[in-house]
Amino acid sequence: MATRKAAPKSLSLAPILDLNEANALHSKLMGLRGNNLVIDASAVERVGALCVQVLMAGAKSWEEDKHAFAFSKVSDAFTKTTQLIGVNIDHLMAKEI
Amino acid sequence: MDMNEIKEIFFQECEEQLAELESGLLRLNDGDRDPETVNAVFRAVHSIKGGAGAFGLDDLVSFAHVFETTLDCVRSNKLEPTQEVLKVMLKSADVLADLTNVARDGGSVDQARSAQLIRELEALAKGEAPPAAATAEAPAPRAAAAPKAAPAPKPAAVAAVAAPNDQGFVPVAFSFDDFGGEEEAVIEHPAYEVVFKPKSELYTKGNEAALLLRDLSRLGEMSIHCNMDSLPPLDQMDPEAAYFSWKVSIKTDKGEDAVRSVFEFAEWDCELDVLAVETGEGAEAIGGDLPMQPVPFDLSALDEEPHAPLGVVEEEEQIAAAQEAVAAAQTASNVVQMAGSASRAAAADKGAAAAAAAAQNNAQQASSAAAPTIRVDLDRVDRLINLVGELVINQAMLSQSVIENDSNGVSSINMGLEELQQLTREIQDSVMAIRAQPVKPVFQRMARTVREIADITGKSVRLVTEGENTEVDKTVIDKLAEPLTHMIRNAVDHGLEMPEKRLAAGKSAEGTVKLTAKHRSGRIVIELSDDGAGINREKVRQKAIDNDLIAADANLSDEEIDNLIFHAGFSTADKVSDLSGRGVGMDVVKRSIQALGGRINISSKPGQGSVFTMSLPLTLAVLDGMVVTVAGQTLVVPLTAIVETLQPDAAAIHSFGATQRLISIRNSFCPLVDVGRILNFRATQANPVEGVALLVESEGGGQRALMVDAIQGQRQVVIKSLEANYTHVPGIAAATILGDGRVALILDVDAVVSASRGQPLHLETSLAAAG
């Protein structure tokens, strides 16, 4: 993943990422386009497939934009749900931005 | 939203599903073999079962389960939907409706009937003839349908564990004992390939793919691959649309049914393929060239359920589960629940577009592309109607004030007033349209009445309905069921002959009862006809003489004899039965219809049958009326009753007897009725030449000329109940408030006409108008 030397923006995810949150998450990500992004998913208690879709579409767009898109922290629930639904986020886990 | 509100939504859904079930079964009964009709019927029962499980309504779930199993045999072409099979299913639909009503309102159902139908349904599912059913021919199953295994329960949707019943079906209880993962020994369990492609509706109805996959993983060892190929870039995606799909390989000893039942409540909102594969081939067979990863889950972090003893579920959890189940129980009926979510509202357009696109590809969707609807509490609509009524009155008052105080007639003000009047009328029409509903639900209820009475009487009856989409105000619909039920009972019990008698008369053994609705002259006309024996006038006449209703030498017309059956306590039944013979019925019908501002007529032909015609107002809130003056009083005559108005000419007035007068109209004579005299507004008869005659159609179909002093104009008035606000006044149907603030009485035309024939006014009932 290509990165640029610009201060990354950060986004803290809501505890409940369900159907009602999918639009809000989408809007937040759209507002952060063009920036390197660090996502904090440590507060996530429940996440549904729709919000995972939004996050993965975000990762795809950030990659096209050649900006960094990474998860700094993830909660146990977030990890387990992504595993459960067969979505691998290992390559998106922040190592050093 | 609390539990009671969710439950109420569930029962509203049930009503819709039951209506869908009945209409689908009736279509099948009429020879419709469209697979979508069978699917719609199956879906209805399936949805009721799903929702009922969430609320622990065990009786409802158990019965629905057996019913659904038999329907599934029809759906899979294992059972031919013959007339006999459908007869059992229609009765089962009735029992399902009873169970739903009992679940909502309390009470009890006929357990023996329910048990008998369960036996009959089970026999049909096994390809056997229904036990103890008096069937003319055995059903013709194409193949013996093996009883289905009970579906695996849906998690998180029940508060208590139900004991297994006679059918061995345990409603929706879930054991969380296996959360720690199963003891995976070296035993090789059967493997299944599952391809799961959710549609957007799956999410919008409150389901969650992750939870379904979690439930699937609990069945055994699972490998999963998420297909993200259709996921667009962020700026092109609809956040509420479904893009992910999954290919899963699972090894489980619980069987294919258990795998399928995970998706039970999402069945209509996803594409699902479940294939059994040879052990050891599963992952490879599914994955092919796709990377598959075993998922040794620790599911504890995903559990929403508290680790409490089974049966103890927090109310919040229960509500969430119930909401999920109710959402799952909704069909694709385009009913938009007011979720109150701003974010969802903002995405409504996009969501609807995505849903519409998905629906196009969904062969199993409900076929109707009805306009989106919302549910609104009737009280809110009633308040709105009342406010609009006040607006109409105030607008009339304003117009009157301007006319009285503006002798110069400023055109701009007058134009503005006219526009306001037009706008007010449009608002009123629109608001009234909100409460207008088709008569279909009432007609459908009558189908059940016919079935039940046919069973009791041993007659063969077919109900034919027409014009069920004719719309009328909900307040009228709500009050239609009772009189219609009485009339249907009467038609089947009294009107139709026994099959052998019909055959002897050269008719078909099966009698026909026809129920039609149509709009006519701003009213709804409902006709109930039968092809039975017609009214036995001799018997009616004799009974009336025996009951001292008429003199033995009375000379009555056929119409007058027919109308005797509307007298209280009048019955020609030879013996008292559950159905008739108690002398309660047709008088109640007439009173109910009159209370709605309606009229009822009979037309009967011996040997050919009878026709009961009800004419009802479309609404009980407003009416178009002719404002007239009678002896200094202002009255409103309903416009629907008026045929024409005329200025009597002295040469056209003819007297006979002491007080009777006739008016000659186009070479025919019509009785002249002095309204002022009938209502005791004046002691003497007015001079007809100085007044105006209103030619009206009376209840019996005859015409009368009502004499009034002058006509003030024609306008729509808001009906206010006289009984509710004052007391009953003979000859007066209701009241209204005029533009100058005065109360005007609305004339009960039929009562006045009857009084002119010598029938005292106080015997007539009046319009219990919605005020």
PDB file of N, CA, C and O in Angstrom, chain B residues 357-420:
ATOM      1  N   ALA B 357     -34.135  -2.971  -7.533  1.00  0.00           N
ATOM      2  CA  ALA B 357     -33.266  -3.697  -8.453  1.00  0.00           C
ATOM      3  C   ALA B 357     -33.162  -5.158  -8.039  1.00  0.00           C
ATOM      4  O   ALA B 357     -33.214  -6.059  -8.866  1.00  0.00           O
ATOM      5  N   ALA B 358     -33.038  -5.358  -6.735  1.00  0.00           N
ATOM      6  CA  ALA B 358     -32.928  -6.731  -6.249  1.00  0.00           C
ATOM      7  C   ALA B 358     -34.226  -7.483  -6.476  1.00  0.00           C
ATOM      8  O   ALA B 358     -34.205  -8.664  -6.820  1.00  0.00           O
ATOM      9  N   ALA B 359     -35.316  -6.771  -6.293  1.00  0.00           N
ATOM     10  CA  ALA B 359     -36.622  -7.430  -6.436  1.00  0.00           C
ATOM     11  C   ALA B 359     -36.851  -7.945  -7.846  1.00  0.00           C
ATOM     12  O   ALA B 359     -37.506  -8.953  -8.060  1.00  0.00           O
ATOM     13  N   GLN B 360     -36.272  -7.222  -8.805  1.00  0.00           N
ATOM     14  CA  GLN B 360     -36.445  -7.653 -10.192  1.00  0.00           C
ATOM     15  C   GLN B 360     -35.837  -9.023 -10.426  1.00  0.00           C
ATOM     16  O   GLN B 360     -36.307  -9.796 -11.244  1.00  0.00           O
ATOM     17  N   ASN B 361     -34.786  -9.311  -9.691  1.00  0.00           N
ATOM     18  CA  ASN B 361     -34.109 -10.589  -9.883  1.00  0.00           C
ATOM     19  C   ASN B 361     -34.666 -11.671  -8.978  1.00  0.00           C
ATOM     20  O   ASN B 361     -34.153 -12.764  -8.921  1.00  0.00           O
ATOM     21  N   ASN B 362     -35.670 -11.337  -8.235  1.00  0.00           N
ATOM     22  CA  ASN B 362     -36.138 -12.281  -7.229  1.00  0.00           C
ATOM     23  C   ASN B 362     -37.446 -12.919  -7.650  1.00  0.00           C
ATOM     24  O   ASN B 362     -38.495 -12.338  -7.557  1.00  0.00           O
ATOM     25  N   ALA B 363     -37.344 -14.140  -8.109  1.00  0.00           N
ATOM     26  CA  ALA B 363     -38.545 -14.823  -8.603  1.00  0.00           C
ATOM     27  C   ALA B 363     -39.492 -15.177  -7.478  1.00  0.00           C
ATOM     28  O   ALA B 363     -40.659 -15.425  -7.703  1.00  0.00           O
ATOM     29  N   GLN B 364     -38.964 -15.194  -6.259  1.00  0.00           N
ATOM     30  CA  GLN B 364     -39.804 -15.606  -5.144  1.00  0.00           C
ATOM     31  C   GLN B 364     -40.437 -14.420  -4.431  1.00  0.00           C
ATOM     32  O   GLN B 364     -41.122 -14.598  -3.436  1.00  0.00           O
ATOM     33  N   GLN B 365     -40.213 -13.226  -4.945  1.00  0.00           N
ATOM     34  CA  GLN B 365     -40.792 -12.066  -4.276  1.00  0.00           C
ATOM     35  C   GLN B 365     -42.286 -12.062  -4.444  1.00  0.00           C
ATOM     36  O   GLN B 365     -42.820 -12.618  -5.393  1.00  0.00           O
ATOM     37  N   ALA B 366     -42.962 -11.422  -3.536  1.00  0.00           N
ATOM     38  CA  ALA B 366     -44.396 -11.227  -3.722  1.00  0.00           C
ATOM     39  C   ALA B 366     -44.593 -10.448  -4.998  1.00  0.00           C
ATOM     40  O   ALA B 366     -43.866  -9.504  -5.273  1.00  0.00           O
ATOM     41  N   SER B 367     -45.553 -10.879  -5.777  1.00  0.00           N
ATOM     42  CA  SER B 367     -45.656 -10.343  -7.129  1.00  0.00           C
ATOM     43  C   SER B 367     -46.203  -8.935  -7.163  1.00  0.00           C
ATOM     44  O   SER B 367     -45.977  -8.191  -8.092  1.00  0.00           O
ATOM     45  N   SER B 368     -46.939  -8.569  -6.168  1.00  0.00           N
ATOM     46  CA  SER B 368     -47.581  -7.257  -6.250  1.00  0.00           C
ATOM     47  C   SER B 368     -46.570  -6.140  -6.101  1.00  0.00           C
ATOM     48  O   SER B 368     -45.742  -6.150  -5.212  1.00  0.00           O
ATOM     49  N   ALA B 369     -46.645  -5.201  -7.011  1.00  0.00           N
ATOM     50  CA  ALA B 369     -45.774  -4.031  -6.921  1.00  0.00           C
ATOM     51  C   ALA B 369     -46.624  -2.868  -6.429  1.00  0.00           C
ATOM     52  O   ALA B 369     -46.771  -1.861  -7.087  1.00  0.00           O
ATOM     53  N   ALA B 370     -47.192  -3.082  -5.263  1.00  0.00           N
ATOM     54  CA  ALA B 370     -48.100  -2.066  -4.728  1.00  0.00           C
ATOM     55  C   ALA B 370     -47.324  -0.831  -4.320  1.00  0.00           C
ATOM     56  O   ALA B 370     -46.124  -0.887  -4.092  1.00  0.00           O
ATOM     57  N   ALA B 371     -48.030   0.270  -4.270  1.00  0.00           N
ATOM     58  CA  ALA B 371     -47.383   1.506  -3.860  1.00  0.00           C
ATOM     59  C   ALA B 371     -46.974   1.383  -2.394  1.00  0.00           C
ATOM     60  O   ALA B 371     -47.626   0.686  -1.633  1.00  0.00           O
ATOM     61  N   PRO B 372     -45.874   2.028  -2.020  1.00  0.00           N
ATOM     62  CA  PRO B 372     -45.455   1.963  -0.621  1.00  0.00           C
ATOM     63  C   PRO B 372     -46.550   2.529   0.281  1.00  0.00           C
ATOM     64  O   PRO B 372     -47.238   3.463  -0.096  1.00  0.00           O
ATOM     65  N   THR B 373     -46.677   1.944   1.427  1.00  0.00           N
ATOM     66  CA  THR B 373     -47.703   2.417   2.354  1.00  0.00           C
ATOM     67  C   THR B 373     -47.091   2.625   3.721  1.00  0.00           C
ATOM     68  O   THR B 373     -46.020   2.099   4.014  1.00  0.00           O
ATOM     69  N   ILE B 374     -47.781   3.400   4.549  1.00  0.00           N
ATOM     70  CA  ILE B 374     -47.369   3.517   5.943  1.00  0.00           C
ATOM     71  C   ILE B 374     -48.568   3.205   6.807  1.00  0.00           C
ATOM     72  O   ILE B 374     -49.706   3.388   6.389  1.00  0.00           O
ATOM     73  N   ARG B 375     -48.287   2.716   7.982  1.00  0.00           N
ATOM     74  CA  ARG B 375     -49.374   2.467   8.925  1.00  0.00           C
ATOM     75  C   ARG B 375     -49.529   3.701   9.803  1.00  0.00           C
ATOM     76  O   ARG B 375     -48.561   4.186  10.367  1.00  0.00           O
ATOM     77  N   VAL B 376     -50.717   4.184   9.905  1.00  0.00           N
ATOM     78  CA  VAL B 376     -50.976   5.336  10.760  1.00  0.00           C
ATOM     79  C   VAL B 376     -52.104   4.959  11.704  1.00  0.00           C
ATOM     80  O   VAL B 376     -53.095   4.358  11.295  1.00  0.00           O
ATOM     81  N   ASP B 377     -51.929   5.306  12.965  1.00  0.00           N
ATOM     82  CA  ASP B 377     -52.952   5.041  13.955  1.00  0.00           C
ATOM     83  C   ASP B 377     -54.258   5.716  13.514  1.00  0.00           C
ATOM     84  O   ASP B 377     -54.274   6.887  13.143  1.00  0.00           O
ATOM     85  N   LEU B 378     -55.347   4.967  13.562  1.00  0.00           N
ATOM     86  CA  LEU B 378     -56.635   5.494  13.096  1.00  0.00           C
ATOM     87  C   LEU B 378     -57.062   6.733  13.874  1.00  0.00           C
ATOM     88  O   LEU B 378     -57.703   7.636  13.329  1.00  0.00           O
ATOM     89  N   ASP B 379     -56.697   6.789  15.149  1.00  0.00           N
ATOM     90  CA  ASP B 379     -57.062   7.964  15.952  1.00  0.00           C
ATOM     91  C   ASP B 379     -56.486   9.237  15.357  1.00  0.00           C
ATOM     92  O   ASP B 379     -57.116  10.296  15.386  1.00  0.00           O
ATOM     93  N   ARG B 380     -55.282   9.135  14.818  1.00  0.00           N
ATOM     94  CA  ARG B 380     -54.652  10.324  14.218  1.00  0.00           C
ATOM     95  C   ARG B 380     -55.432  10.772  12.992  1.00  0.00           C
ATOM     96  O   ARG B 380     -55.623  11.967  12.771  1.00  0.00           O
ATOM     97  N   VAL B 381     -55.853   9.800  12.201  1.00  0.00           N
ATOM     98  CA  VAL B 381     -56.625  10.139  11.001  1.00  0.00           C
ATOM     99  C   VAL B 381     -57.960  10.747  11.409  1.00  0.00           C
ATOM    100  O   VAL B 381     -58.417  11.736  10.830  1.00  0.00           O
ATOM    101  N   ASP B 382     -58.582  10.174  12.437  1.00  0.00           N
ATOM    102  CA  ASP B 382     -59.862  10.697  12.911  1.00  0.00           C
ATOM    103  C   ASP B 382     -59.722  12.137  13.392  1.00  0.00           C
ATOM    104  O   ASP B 382     -60.587  12.978  13.140  1.00  0.00           O
ATOM    105  N   ARG B 383     -58.635  12.391  14.103  1.00  0.00           N
ATOM    106  CA  ARG B 383     -58.408  13.776  14.574  1.00  0.00           C
ATOM    107  C   ARG B 383     -58.265  14.709  13.382  1.00  0.00           C
ATOM    108  O   ARG B 383     -58.800  15.823  13.376  1.00  0.00           O
ATOM    109  N   LEU B 384     -57.536  14.256  12.382  1.00  0.00           N
ATOM    110  CA  LEU B 384     -57.337  15.063  11.173  1.00  0.00           C
ATOM    111  C   LEU B 384     -58.673  15.321  10.486  1.00  0.00           C
ATOM    112  O   LEU B 384     -58.973  16.445  10.055  1.00  0.00           O
ATOM    113  N   ILE B 385     -59.500  14.294  10.408  1.00  0.00           N
ATOM    114  CA  ILE B 385     -60.814  14.442   9.762  1.00  0.00           C
ATOM    115  C   ILE B 385     -61.680  15.425  10.534  1.00  0.00           C
ATOM    116  O   ILE B 385     -62.368  16.266   9.947  1.00  0.00           O
ATOM    117  N   ASN B 386     -61.636  15.334  11.851  1.00  0.00           N
ATOM    118  CA  ASN B 386     -62.406  16.282  12.659  1.00  0.00           C
ATOM    119  C   ASN B 386     -61.935  17.707  12.434  1.00  0.00           C
ATOM    120  O   ASN B 386     -62.733  18.638  12.324  1.00  0.00           O
ATOM    121  N   LEU B 387     -60.609  17.868  12.373  1.00  0.00           N
ATOM    122  CA  LEU B 387     -60.052  19.216  12.148  1.00  0.00           C
ATOM    123  C   LEU B 387     -60.454  19.748  10.780  1.00  0.00           C
ATOM    124  O   LEU B 387     -60.782  20.929  10.634  1.00  0.00           O
ATOM    125  N   VAL B 388     -60.411  18.875   9.788  1.00  0.00           N
ATOM    126  CA  VAL B 388     -60.821  19.312   8.451  1.00  0.00           C
ATOM    127  C   VAL B 388     -62.304  19.669   8.455  1.00  0.00           C
ATOM    128  O   VAL B 388     -62.726  20.630   7.801  1.00  0.00           O
ATOM    129  N   GLY B 389     -63.072  18.922   9.223  1.00  0.00           N
ATOM    130  CA  GLY B 389     -64.494  19.254   9.363  1.00  0.00           C
ATOM    131  C   GLY B 389     -64.674  20.654   9.925  1.00  0.00           C
ATOM    132  O   GLY B 389     -65.496  21.442   9.434  1.00  0.00           O
ATOM    133  N   GLU B 390     -63.895  20.953  10.947  1.00  0.00           N
ATOM    134  CA  GLU B 390     -63.961  22.305  11.535  1.00  0.00           C
ATOM    135  C   GLU B 390     -63.516  23.349  10.512  1.00  0.00           C
ATOM    136  O   GLU B 390     -64.071  24.446  10.441  1.00  0.00           O
ATOM    137  N   LEU B 391     -62.504  22.994   9.726  1.00  0.00           N
ATOM    138  CA  LEU B 391     -62.012  23.914   8.688  1.00  0.00           C
ATOM    139  C   LEU B 391     -63.125  24.217   7.678  1.00  0.00           C
ATOM    140  O   LEU B 391     -63.322  25.365   7.277  1.00  0.00           O
ATOM    141  N   VAL B 392     -63.854  23.186   7.284  1.00  0.00           N
ATOM    142  CA  VAL B 392     -64.946  23.368   6.332  1.00  0.00           C
ATOM    143  C   VAL B 392     -65.996  24.305   6.913  1.00  0.00           C
ATOM    144  O   VAL B 392     -66.487  25.226   6.239  1.00  0.00           O
ATOM    145  N   ILE B 393     -66.331  24.062   8.171  1.00  0.00           N
ATOM    146  CA  ILE B 393     -67.348  24.903   8.817  1.00  0.00           C
ATOM    147  C   ILE B 393     -66.864  26.353   8.902  1.00  0.00           C
ATOM    148  O   ILE B 393     -67.595  27.295   8.594  1.00  0.00           O
ATOM    149  N   ASN B 394     -65.603  26.523   9.312  1.00  0.00           N
ATOM    150  CA  ASN B 394     -65.059  27.882   9.435  1.00  0.00           C
ATOM    151  C   ASN B 394     -64.972  28.581   8.087  1.00  0.00           C
ATOM    152  O   ASN B 394     -65.213  29.781   7.983  1.00  0.00           O
ATOM    153  N   GLN B 395     -64.611  27.829   7.078  1.00  0.00           N
ATOM    154  CA  GLN B 395     -64.543  28.406   5.732  1.00  0.00           C
ATOM    155  C   GLN B 395     -65.936  28.875   5.294  1.00  0.00           C
ATOM    156  O   GLN B 395     -66.093  29.945   4.717  1.00  0.00           O
ATOM    157  N   ALA B 396     -66.944  28.067   5.624  1.00  0.00           N
ATOM    158  CA  ALA B 396     -68.318  28.455   5.281  1.00  0.00           C
ATOM    159  C   ALA B 396     -68.736  29.708   6.042  1.00  0.00           C
ATOM    160  O   ALA B 396     -69.395  30.604   5.499  1.00  0.00           O
ATOM    161  N   MET B 397     -68.333  29.759   7.306  1.00  0.00           N
ATOM    162  CA  MET B 397     -68.654  30.936   8.124  1.00  0.00           C
ATOM    163  C   MET B 397     -67.995  32.186   7.550  1.00  0.00           C
ATOM    164  O   MET B 397     -68.597  33.259   7.472  1.00  0.00           O
ATOM    165  N   LEU B 398     -66.733  32.036   7.167  1.00  0.00           N
ATOM    166  CA  LEU B 398     -65.988  33.156   6.607  1.00  0.00           C
ATOM    167  C   LEU B 398     -66.658  33.652   5.323  1.00  0.00           C
ATOM    168  O   LEU B 398     -66.854  34.859   5.131  1.00  0.00           O
ATOM    169  N   SER B 399     -67.038  32.726   4.473  1.00  0.00           N
ATOM    170  CA  SER B 399     -67.708  33.096   3.218  1.00  0.00           C
ATOM    171  C   SER B 399     -68.994  33.845   3.509  1.00  0.00           C
ATOM    172  O   SER B 399     -69.289  34.881   2.896  1.00  0.00           O
ATOM    173  N   GLN B 400     -69.738  33.341   4.488  1.00  0.00           N
ATOM    174  CA  GLN B 400     -71.013  33.965   4.838  1.00  0.00           C
ATOM    175  C   GLN B 400     -70.790  35.394   5.351  1.00  0.00           C
ATOM    176  O   GLN B 400     -71.490  36.326   4.974  1.00  0.00           O
ATOM    177  N   SER B 401     -69.776  35.549   6.212  1.00  0.00           N
ATOM    178  CA  SER B 401     -69.487  36.882   6.773  1.00  0.00           C
ATOM    179  C   SER B 401     -69.115  37.858   5.679  1.00  0.00           C
ATOM    180  O   SER B 401     -69.550  39.011   5.678  1.00  0.00           O
ATOM    181  N   VAL B 402     -68.285  37.422   4.753  1.00  0.00           N
ATOM    182  CA  VAL B 402     -67.850  38.302   3.665  1.00  0.00           C
ATOM    183  C   VAL B 402     -69.043  38.720   2.821  1.00  0.00           C
ATOM    184  O   VAL B 402     -69.209  39.891   2.472  1.00  0.00           O
ATOM    185  N   ILE B 403     -69.906  37.738   2.538  1.00  0.00           N
ATOM    186  CA  ILE B 403     -71.084  38.039   1.719  1.00  0.00           C
ATOM    187  C   ILE B 403     -71.981  39.046   2.428  1.00  0.00           C
ATOM    188  O   ILE B 403     -72.483  40.001   1.832  1.00  0.00           O
ATOM    189  N   GLU B 404     -72.150  38.851   3.746  1.00  0.00           N
ATOM    190  CA  GLU B 404     -73.041  39.740   4.503  1.00  0.00           C
ATOM    191  C   GLU B 404     -72.467  41.134   4.675  1.00  0.00           C
ATOM    192  O   GLU B 404     -73.195  42.123   4.721  1.00  0.00           O
ATOM    193  N   ASN B 405     -71.136  41.237   4.800  1.00  0.00           N
ATOM    194  CA  ASN B 405     -70.518  42.529   5.111  1.00  0.00           C
ATOM    195  C   ASN B 405     -69.914  43.236   3.911  1.00  0.00           C
ATOM    196  O   ASN B 405     -69.324  44.290   4.041  1.00  0.00           O
ATOM    197  N   ASP B 406     -70.000  42.627   2.768  1.00  0.00           N
ATOM    198  CA  ASP B 406     -69.361  43.222   1.596  1.00  0.00           C
ATOM    199  C   ASP B 406     -70.366  43.340   0.470  1.00  0.00           C
ATOM    200  O   ASP B 406     -70.423  42.505  -0.415  1.00  0.00           O
ATOM    201  N   SER B 407     -71.164  44.397   0.563  1.00  0.00           N
ATOM    202  CA  SER B 407     -72.210  44.580  -0.450  1.00  0.00           C
ATOM    203  C   SER B 407     -71.619  44.973  -1.801  1.00  0.00           C
ATOM    204  O   SER B 407     -72.241  44.809  -2.832  1.00  0.00           O
ATOM    205  N   ASN B 408     -70.380  45.513  -1.764  1.00  0.00           N
ATOM    206  CA  ASN B 408     -69.777  45.931  -3.037  1.00  0.00           C
ATOM    207  C   ASN B 408     -69.231  44.738  -3.836  1.00  0.00           C
ATOM    208  O   ASN B 408     -68.935  44.869  -5.011  1.00  0.00           O
ATOM    209  N   GLY B 409     -69.080  43.638  -3.146  1.00  0.00           N
ATOM    210  CA  GLY B 409     -68.615  42.427  -3.847  1.00  0.00           C
ATOM    211  C   GLY B 409     -67.233  42.587  -4.457  1.00  0.00           C
ATOM    212  O   GLY B 409     -67.058  42.516  -5.670  1.00  0.00           O
ATOM    213  N   VAL B 410     -66.238  42.834  -3.578  1.00  0.00           N
ATOM    214  CA  VAL B 410     -64.871  42.993  -4.087  1.00  0.00           C
ATOM    215  C   VAL B 410     -64.443  41.675  -4.740  1.00  0.00           C
ATOM    216  O   VAL B 410     -64.427  40.634  -4.100  1.00  0.00           O
ATOM    217  N   SER B 411     -64.134  41.779  -5.999  1.00  0.00           N
ATOM    218  CA  SER B 411     -63.921  40.544  -6.759  1.00  0.00           C
ATOM    219  C   SER B 411     -62.719  39.756  -6.266  1.00  0.00           C
ATOM    220  O   SER B 411     -62.733  38.533  -6.257  1.00  0.00           O
ATOM    221  N   SER B 412     -61.653  40.476  -5.847  1.00  0.00           N
ATOM    222  CA  SER B 412     -60.456  39.747  -5.421  1.00  0.00           C
ATOM    223  C   SER B 412     -60.746  38.919  -4.171  1.00  0.00           C
ATOM    224  O   SER B 412     -60.256  37.798  -4.026  1.00  0.00           O
ATOM    225  N   ILE B 413     -61.549  39.474  -3.265  1.00  0.00           N
ATOM    226  CA  ILE B 413     -61.895  38.728  -2.045  1.00  0.00           C
ATOM    227  C   ILE B 413     -62.770  37.531  -2.419  1.00  0.00           C
ATOM    228  O   ILE B 413     -62.563  36.418  -1.943  1.00  0.00           O
ATOM    229  N   ASN B 414     -63.723  37.795  -3.287  1.00  0.00           N
ATOM    230  CA  ASN B 414     -64.605  36.690  -3.694  1.00  0.00           C
ATOM    231  C   ASN B 414     -63.836  35.579  -4.390  1.00  0.00           C
ATOM    232  O   ASN B 414     -64.083  34.391  -4.160  1.00  0.00           O
ATOM    233  N   MET B 415     -62.883  35.998  -5.246  1.00  0.00           N
ATOM    234  CA  MET B 415     -62.075  34.984  -5.937  1.00  0.00           C
ATOM    235  C   MET B 415     -61.240  34.182  -4.942  1.00  0.00           C
ATOM    236  O   MET B 415     -61.128  32.965  -5.030  1.00  0.00           O
ATOM    237  N   GLY B 416     -60.682  34.929  -3.978  1.00  0.00           N
ATOM    238  CA  GLY B 416     -59.884  34.264  -2.945  1.00  0.00           C
ATOM    239  C   GLY B 416     -60.729  33.270  -2.157  1.00  0.00           C
ATOM    240  O   GLY B 416     -60.285  32.165  -1.841  1.00  0.00           O
ATOM    241  N   LEU B 417     -61.940  33.687  -1.853  1.00  0.00           N
ATOM    242  CA  LEU B 417     -62.845  32.810  -1.105  1.00  0.00           C
ATOM    243  C   LEU B 417     -63.195  31.560  -1.905  1.00  0.00           C
ATOM    244  O   LEU B 417     -63.263  30.459  -1.361  1.00  0.00           O
ATOM    245  N   GLU B 418     -63.417  31.761  -3.183  1.00  0.00           N
ATOM    246  CA  GLU B 418     -63.736  30.605  -4.037  1.00  0.00           C
ATOM    247  C   GLU B 418     -62.582  29.617  -4.083  1.00  0.00           C
ATOM    248  O   GLU B 418     -62.768  28.395  -4.029  1.00  0.00           O
ATOM    249  N   GLU B 419     -61.379  30.189  -4.187  1.00  0.00           N
ATOM    250  CA  GLU B 419     -60.196  29.317  -4.207  1.00  0.00           C
ATOM    251  C   GLU B 419     -60.047  28.571  -2.879  1.00  0.00           C
ATOM    252  O   GLU B 419     -59.704  27.393  -2.838  1.00  0.00           O
ATOM    253  N   LEU B 420     -60.300  29.324  -1.795  1.00  0.00           N
ATOM    254  CA  LEU B 420     -60.211  28.707  -0.468  1.00  0.00           C
ATOM    255  C   LEU B 420     -61.231  27.573  -0.349  1.00  0.00           C
ATOM    256  O   LEU B 420     -60.938  26.501   0.186  1.00  0.00           O
TER     257      LEU B 420
END
